Short mmCIF file of C-alpha atoms in Angstrom, two decimals:
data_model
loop_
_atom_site.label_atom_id
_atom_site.label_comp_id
_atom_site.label_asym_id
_atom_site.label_seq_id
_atom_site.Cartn_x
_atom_site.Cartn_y
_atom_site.Cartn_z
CA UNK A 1 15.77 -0.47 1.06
CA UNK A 2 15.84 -4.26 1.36
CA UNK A 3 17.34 -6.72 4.23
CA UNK A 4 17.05 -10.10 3.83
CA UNK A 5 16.70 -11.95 7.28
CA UNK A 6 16.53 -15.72 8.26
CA UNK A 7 13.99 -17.24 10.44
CA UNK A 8 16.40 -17.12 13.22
CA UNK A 9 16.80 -13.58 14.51
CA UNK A 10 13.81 -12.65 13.85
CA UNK A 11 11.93 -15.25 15.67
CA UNK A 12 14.29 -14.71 18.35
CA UNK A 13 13.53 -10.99 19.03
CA UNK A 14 10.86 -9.62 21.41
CA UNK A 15 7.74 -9.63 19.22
CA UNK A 16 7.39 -5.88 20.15
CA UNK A 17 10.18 -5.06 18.77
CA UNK A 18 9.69 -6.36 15.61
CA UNK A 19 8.38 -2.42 13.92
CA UNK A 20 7.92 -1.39 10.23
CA UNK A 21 8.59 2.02 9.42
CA UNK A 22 7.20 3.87 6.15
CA UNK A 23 9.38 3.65 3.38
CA UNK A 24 10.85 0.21 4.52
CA UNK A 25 10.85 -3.03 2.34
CA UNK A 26 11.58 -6.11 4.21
CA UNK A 27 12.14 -9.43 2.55
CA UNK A 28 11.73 -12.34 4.94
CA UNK A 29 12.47 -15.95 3.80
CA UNK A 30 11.39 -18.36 7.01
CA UNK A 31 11.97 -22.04 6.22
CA UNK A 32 12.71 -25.30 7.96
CA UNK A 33 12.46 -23.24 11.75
CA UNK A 34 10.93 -25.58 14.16
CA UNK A 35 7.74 -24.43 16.10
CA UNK A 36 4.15 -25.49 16.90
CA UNK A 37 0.42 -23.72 17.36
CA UNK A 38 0.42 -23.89 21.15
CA UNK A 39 -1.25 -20.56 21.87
CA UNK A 40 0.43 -17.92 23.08
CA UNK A 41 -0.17 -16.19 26.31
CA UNK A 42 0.77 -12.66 23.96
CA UNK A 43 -1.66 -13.28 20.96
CA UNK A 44 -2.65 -10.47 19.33
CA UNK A 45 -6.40 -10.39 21.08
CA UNK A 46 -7.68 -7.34 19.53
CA UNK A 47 -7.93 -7.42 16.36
CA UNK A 48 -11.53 -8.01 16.31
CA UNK A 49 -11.75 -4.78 19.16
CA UNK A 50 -12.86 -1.82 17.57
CA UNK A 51 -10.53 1.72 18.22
CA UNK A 52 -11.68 5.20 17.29
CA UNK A 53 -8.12 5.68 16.94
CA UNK A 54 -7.16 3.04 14.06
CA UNK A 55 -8.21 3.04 10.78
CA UNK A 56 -9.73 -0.19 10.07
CA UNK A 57 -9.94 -2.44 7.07
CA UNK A 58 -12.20 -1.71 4.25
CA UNK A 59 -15.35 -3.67 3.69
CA UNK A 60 -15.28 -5.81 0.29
CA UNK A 61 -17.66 -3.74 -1.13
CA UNK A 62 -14.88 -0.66 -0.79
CA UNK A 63 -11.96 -2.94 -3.05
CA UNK A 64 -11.87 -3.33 -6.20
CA UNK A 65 -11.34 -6.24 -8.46
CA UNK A 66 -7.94 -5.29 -8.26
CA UNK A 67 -7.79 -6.96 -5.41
CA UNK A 68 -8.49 -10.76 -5.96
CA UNK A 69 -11.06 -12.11 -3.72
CA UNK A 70 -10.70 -9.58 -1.06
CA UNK A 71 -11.97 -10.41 2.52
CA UNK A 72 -12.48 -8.51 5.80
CA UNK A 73 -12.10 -11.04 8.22
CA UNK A 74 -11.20 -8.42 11.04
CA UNK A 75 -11.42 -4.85 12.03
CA UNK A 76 -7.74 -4.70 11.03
CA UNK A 77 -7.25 -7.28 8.94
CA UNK A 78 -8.44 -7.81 5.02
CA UNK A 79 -7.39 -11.31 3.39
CA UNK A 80 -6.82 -10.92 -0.56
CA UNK A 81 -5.56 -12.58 -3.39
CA UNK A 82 -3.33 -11.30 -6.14
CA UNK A 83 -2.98 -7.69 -6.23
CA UNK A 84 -3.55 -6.71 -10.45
CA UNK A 85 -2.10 -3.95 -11.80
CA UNK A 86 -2.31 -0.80 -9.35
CA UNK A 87 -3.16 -3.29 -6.86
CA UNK A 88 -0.56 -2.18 -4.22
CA UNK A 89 -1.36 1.49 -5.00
CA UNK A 90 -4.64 0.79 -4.15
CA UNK A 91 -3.76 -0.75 -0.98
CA UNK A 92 -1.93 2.32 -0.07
CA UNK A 93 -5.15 4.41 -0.74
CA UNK A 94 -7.36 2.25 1.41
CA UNK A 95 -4.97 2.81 4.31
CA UNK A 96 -3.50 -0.06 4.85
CA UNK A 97 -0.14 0.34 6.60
CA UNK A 98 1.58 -3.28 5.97
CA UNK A 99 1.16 -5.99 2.75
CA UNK A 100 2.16 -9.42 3.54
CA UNK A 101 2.05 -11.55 0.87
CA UNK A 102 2.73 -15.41 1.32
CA UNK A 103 3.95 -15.95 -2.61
CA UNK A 104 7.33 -17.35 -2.94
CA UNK A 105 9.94 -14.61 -4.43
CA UNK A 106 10.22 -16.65 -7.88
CA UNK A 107 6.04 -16.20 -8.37
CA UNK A 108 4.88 -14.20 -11.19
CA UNK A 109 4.54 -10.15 -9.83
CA UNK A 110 5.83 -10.65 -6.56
CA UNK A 111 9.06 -8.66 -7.64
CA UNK A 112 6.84 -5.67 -8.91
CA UNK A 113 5.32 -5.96 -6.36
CA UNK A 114 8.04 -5.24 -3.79
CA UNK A 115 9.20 -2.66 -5.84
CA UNK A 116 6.12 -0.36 -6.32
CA UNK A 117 5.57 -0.79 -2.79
CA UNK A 118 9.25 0.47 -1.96
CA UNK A 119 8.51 2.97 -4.55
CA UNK A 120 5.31 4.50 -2.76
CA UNK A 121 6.61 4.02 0.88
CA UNK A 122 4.18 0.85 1.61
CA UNK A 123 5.64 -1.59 4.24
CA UNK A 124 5.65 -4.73 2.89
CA UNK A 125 6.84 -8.17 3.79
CA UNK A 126 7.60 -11.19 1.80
CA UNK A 127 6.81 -14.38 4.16
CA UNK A 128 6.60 -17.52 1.50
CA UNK A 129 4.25 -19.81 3.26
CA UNK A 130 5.60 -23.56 3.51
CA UNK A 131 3.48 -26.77 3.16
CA UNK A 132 3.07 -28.78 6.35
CA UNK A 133 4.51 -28.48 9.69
CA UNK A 134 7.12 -25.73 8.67
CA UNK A 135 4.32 -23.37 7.99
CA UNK A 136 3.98 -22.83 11.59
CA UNK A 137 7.18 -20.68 11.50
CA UNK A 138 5.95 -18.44 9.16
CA UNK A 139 2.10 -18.15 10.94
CA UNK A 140 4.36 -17.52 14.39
CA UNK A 141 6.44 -14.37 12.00
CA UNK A 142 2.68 -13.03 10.90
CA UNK A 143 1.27 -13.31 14.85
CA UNK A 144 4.40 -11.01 15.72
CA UNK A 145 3.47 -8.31 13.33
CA UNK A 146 0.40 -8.03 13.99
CA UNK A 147 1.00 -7.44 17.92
CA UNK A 148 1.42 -4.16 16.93
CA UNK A 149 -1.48 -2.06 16.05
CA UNK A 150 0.99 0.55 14.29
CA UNK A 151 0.72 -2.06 11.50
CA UNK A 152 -3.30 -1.63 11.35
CA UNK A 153 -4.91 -2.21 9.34
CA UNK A 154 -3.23 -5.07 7.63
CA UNK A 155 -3.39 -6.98 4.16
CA UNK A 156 -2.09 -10.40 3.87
CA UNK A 157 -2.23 -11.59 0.64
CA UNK A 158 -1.20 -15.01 -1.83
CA UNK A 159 -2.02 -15.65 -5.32
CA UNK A 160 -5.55 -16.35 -5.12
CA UNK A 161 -6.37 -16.11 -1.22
CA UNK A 162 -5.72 -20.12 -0.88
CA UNK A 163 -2.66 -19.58 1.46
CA UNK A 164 -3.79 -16.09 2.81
CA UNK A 165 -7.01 -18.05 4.21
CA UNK A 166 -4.98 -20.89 5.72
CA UNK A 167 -2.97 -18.47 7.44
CA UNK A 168 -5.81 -17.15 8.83
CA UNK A 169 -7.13 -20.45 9.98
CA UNK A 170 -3.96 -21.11 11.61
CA UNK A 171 -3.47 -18.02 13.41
CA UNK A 172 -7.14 -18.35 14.79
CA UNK A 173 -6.46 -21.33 16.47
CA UNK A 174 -3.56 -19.73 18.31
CA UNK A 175 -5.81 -17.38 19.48
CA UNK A 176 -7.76 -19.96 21.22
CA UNK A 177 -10.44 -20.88 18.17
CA UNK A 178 -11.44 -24.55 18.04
CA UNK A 179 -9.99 -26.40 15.29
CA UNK A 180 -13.15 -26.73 13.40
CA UNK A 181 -14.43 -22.79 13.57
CA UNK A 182 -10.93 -21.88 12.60
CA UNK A 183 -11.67 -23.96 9.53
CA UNK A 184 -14.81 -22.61 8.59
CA UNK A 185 -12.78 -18.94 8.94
CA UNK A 186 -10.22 -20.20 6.74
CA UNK A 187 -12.95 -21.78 4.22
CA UNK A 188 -14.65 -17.81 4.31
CA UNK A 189 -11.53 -15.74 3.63
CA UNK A 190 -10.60 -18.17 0.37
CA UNK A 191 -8.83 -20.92 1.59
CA UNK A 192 -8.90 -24.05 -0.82
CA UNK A 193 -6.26 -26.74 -1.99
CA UNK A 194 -4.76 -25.73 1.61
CA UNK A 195 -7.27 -27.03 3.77
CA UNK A 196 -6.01 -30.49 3.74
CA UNK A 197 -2.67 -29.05 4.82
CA UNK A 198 -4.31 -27.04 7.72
CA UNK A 199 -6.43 -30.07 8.96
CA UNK A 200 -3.09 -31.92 8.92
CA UNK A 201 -1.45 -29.38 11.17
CA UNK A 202 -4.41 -29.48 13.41
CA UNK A 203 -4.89 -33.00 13.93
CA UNK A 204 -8.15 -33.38 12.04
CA UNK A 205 -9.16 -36.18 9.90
CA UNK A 206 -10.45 -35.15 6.03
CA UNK A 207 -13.41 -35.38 7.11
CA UNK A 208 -12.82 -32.84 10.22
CA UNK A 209 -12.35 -35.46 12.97
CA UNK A 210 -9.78 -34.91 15.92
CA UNK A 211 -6.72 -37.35 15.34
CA UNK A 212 -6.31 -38.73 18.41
#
């Protein structure tokens, strides 16, 4: 089953009540919504706690090539690239209960993708990550699926791990991270060409001074 949804109502619900249930495809488009990275007082804050009672991510060394450029950057959260062939099936093996992946719909796989994972029950969500300001929206959409831990552990994945590690850099500074470690965290899980984006959004300089 698919349901497309606008930025709108689903930025508008209670982030709790925003659930995935097995079986469930969701396509979400989320463009030109205005919002900004002042951190939220409800920020997912445990995602680096470990719990006996959630499976956590895999370590790299558990993924296969698969899995392009594959990064545990939390307990409960893996950053990735491309998922190759049985990619998604792999996923599914390695427990993780919801695939974001930041490609726009017209990208090469991303409809195979959405369809293998409908076909083997795998929650997945489409969020196409924008360039500049309006990417906020979509890091604000991530942040309220992964307040809940039902989602654990989590893949978000791009095309190569570029946009998957700026999200990651973003949502670290809502979280409280100074600009410049969230960088670094970004720079670890694969982010790239993006980073001049991210420092944008952040109010850094190039060359990592704050824009005052």
């Amino acid at each position: 089953m698919n349901f497309a949804q606008t930025c709108h109502p689903i930025l508008s619900l209670p982030k709790r009540l925003i659930l995935l249930f097995s079986g469930v495809v969701i396509l979400i488009s989320i463009s030109g919504c205005a919002t900004n990275n002042a951190p939220s007082p409800d920020v997912v804050a445990n995602i680096f706690e470990r719990d006996q009672a959630i499976q956590e991510a895999p370590f790299g060394g558990d993924v296969s090539s698969e899995i392009v450029n594959y990064t545990r950057v939390a307990p409960s959260v893996g950053i990735a690239g491309k998922l190759h062939g049985d990619g998604i099936v792999e996923a599914k093996e390695l427990g993780f209960q919801l695939v974001i992946d930041l490609r726009n719909p017209s990208e090469d796989g991303v409809t195979e993708e959405r369809t293998r994972a409908s076909e083997l029950s795998v929650p997945y969500v489409n969020i196409p990550l924008e360039k500049g300001p309006g990417a906020w929206s979509q890091v604000e959409a991530i942040e309220a699926l992964l307040e809940s831990s039902d989602n654990y552990p989590v893949l978000i994945h791009c095309a190569s791990a570029n946009r998957a590690g700026a999200v990651w850099a973003l949502l670290r500074t809502r979280q409280g991270v100074s600009p410049i470690t969230a960088i670094e965290e970004g720079r670890a899980a694969g982010m790239t060409s993006r980073e001049s984006q991210v420092r944008s959004m952040l109010g850094l300089s190039p060359e990592g001074r704050v824009v005052k």
